[in-house]
XYZ file of C-alpha atoms in Angstrom:
116
model
C 40.128 24.295 26.662
C 41.858 27.020 28.104
C 41.692 30.465 26.713
C 41.753 34.188 27.210
C 44.031 34.087 30.209
C 46.584 36.780 31.519
C 49.248 35.597 33.867
C 50.850 38.479 35.611
C 53.914 36.572 37.339
C 54.774 33.058 37.869
C 57.394 32.181 40.461
C 59.554 29.132 40.658
C 57.818 26.740 38.231
C 56.653 26.726 34.894
C 53.950 29.183 33.653
C 52.340 26.422 31.407
C 52.843 22.986 32.488
C 51.729 19.988 30.728
C 53.116 16.544 32.081
C 51.902 12.960 31.302
C 53.366 9.779 31.729
C 50.458 7.592 30.909
C 47.226 9.492 29.630
C 44.781 10.064 26.999
C 44.722 13.582 25.801
C 42.251 14.532 22.947
C 41.111 17.965 21.525
C 43.036 20.107 23.968
C 43.636 23.820 23.226
C 45.560 26.504 25.188
C 44.995 29.655 23.512
C 45.026 33.507 23.661
C 47.422 33.439 26.634
C 49.381 36.399 27.683
C 52.225 35.962 30.381
C 53.727 38.981 31.533
C 56.534 37.549 33.671
C 58.051 34.193 34.647
C 60.984 33.937 36.931
C 61.786 30.411 35.965
C 60.073 28.706 33.067
C 57.760 29.577 30.318
C 56.809 26.124 28.970
C 57.258 22.631 30.752
C 55.665 20.018 28.206
C 56.622 16.344 28.898
C 54.476 13.696 27.005
C 56.092 10.183 27.540
C 55.640 7.206 25.121
C 52.694 5.725 26.985
C 50.624 8.951 26.647
C 47.917 8.929 23.826
C 47.810 12.232 22.082
C 45.073 13.696 19.289
C 44.936 17.263 18.438
C 46.818 19.213 21.068
C 47.159 22.982 20.168
C 48.958 25.885 21.725
C 47.969 29.170 20.024
C 48.432 32.766 20.413
C 50.676 32.845 23.470
C 52.647 35.532 24.187
C 55.595 36.091 26.703
C 56.533 39.643 27.587
C 58.355 39.358 30.848
C 61.704 41.102 31.690
C 63.080 37.746 32.797
C 64.790 35.296 30.502
C 62.297 32.292 30.964
C 63.542 28.990 29.532
C 61.362 26.154 28.454
C 61.462 22.418 27.912
C 59.204 20.382 25.375
C 59.577 16.594 25.262
C 57.054 14.739 23.208
C 57.836 11.100 22.825
C 54.626 9.592 22.064
C 53.287 11.382 18.785
C 54.806 14.678 18.008
C 52.505 15.437 14.954
C 49.460 15.669 17.290
C 50.927 18.798 18.899
C 50.840 22.022 17.159
C 52.298 25.282 18.024
C 51.060 28.678 16.486
C 51.703 32.347 17.023
C 53.910 31.789 20.031
C 55.533 34.905 20.678
C 58.483 35.626 23.068
C 59.695 39.185 23.574
C 57.633 40.378 20.514
C 59.107 37.818 18.225
C 57.271 34.845 16.809
C 58.936 31.477 17.495
C 59.844 29.356 14.452
C 62.767 27.162 15.816
C 63.370 25.575 19.159
C 65.879 28.399 20.054
C 63.365 30.981 19.823
C 61.644 29.699 22.984
C 64.928 29.007 24.773
C 64.373 25.467 24.978
C 67.103 23.646 27.165
C 65.596 20.168 26.111
C 63.102 19.042 23.636
C 62.185 16.514 20.980
C 63.853 17.388 17.859
C 61.212 15.457 15.794
C 58.469 17.636 17.364
C 59.876 20.837 15.677
C 59.783 19.307 12.271
C 56.030 19.248 12.425
C 54.938 21.208 15.318
C 54.839 24.808 14.080
C 51.975 25.674 11.804
C 51.838 28.881 9.613
């Protein structure tokens, strides 16, 4: 679990990157993360079909940077196991893929991922 992190600046890559072609990921939480600026990407999440997921949570993450950071979220294995809650981009809570400026994403992920 990763929590209570402040990232001042991320240059050239993704500030939060979770990539797995073939893995078992269980009970993973990224929470209470404040990202002040990213020159390229906020999220780069890519879980392929051979990845087993169970209880993956991203919560209380806020991007306040001046740059327009985009993201990508591809979950091919089991999107119901990934939850997003209180993800804020420039002060607004993300409810839809567009709110995170996603360039690519798994549509089925967003039918289940955001929690109230």
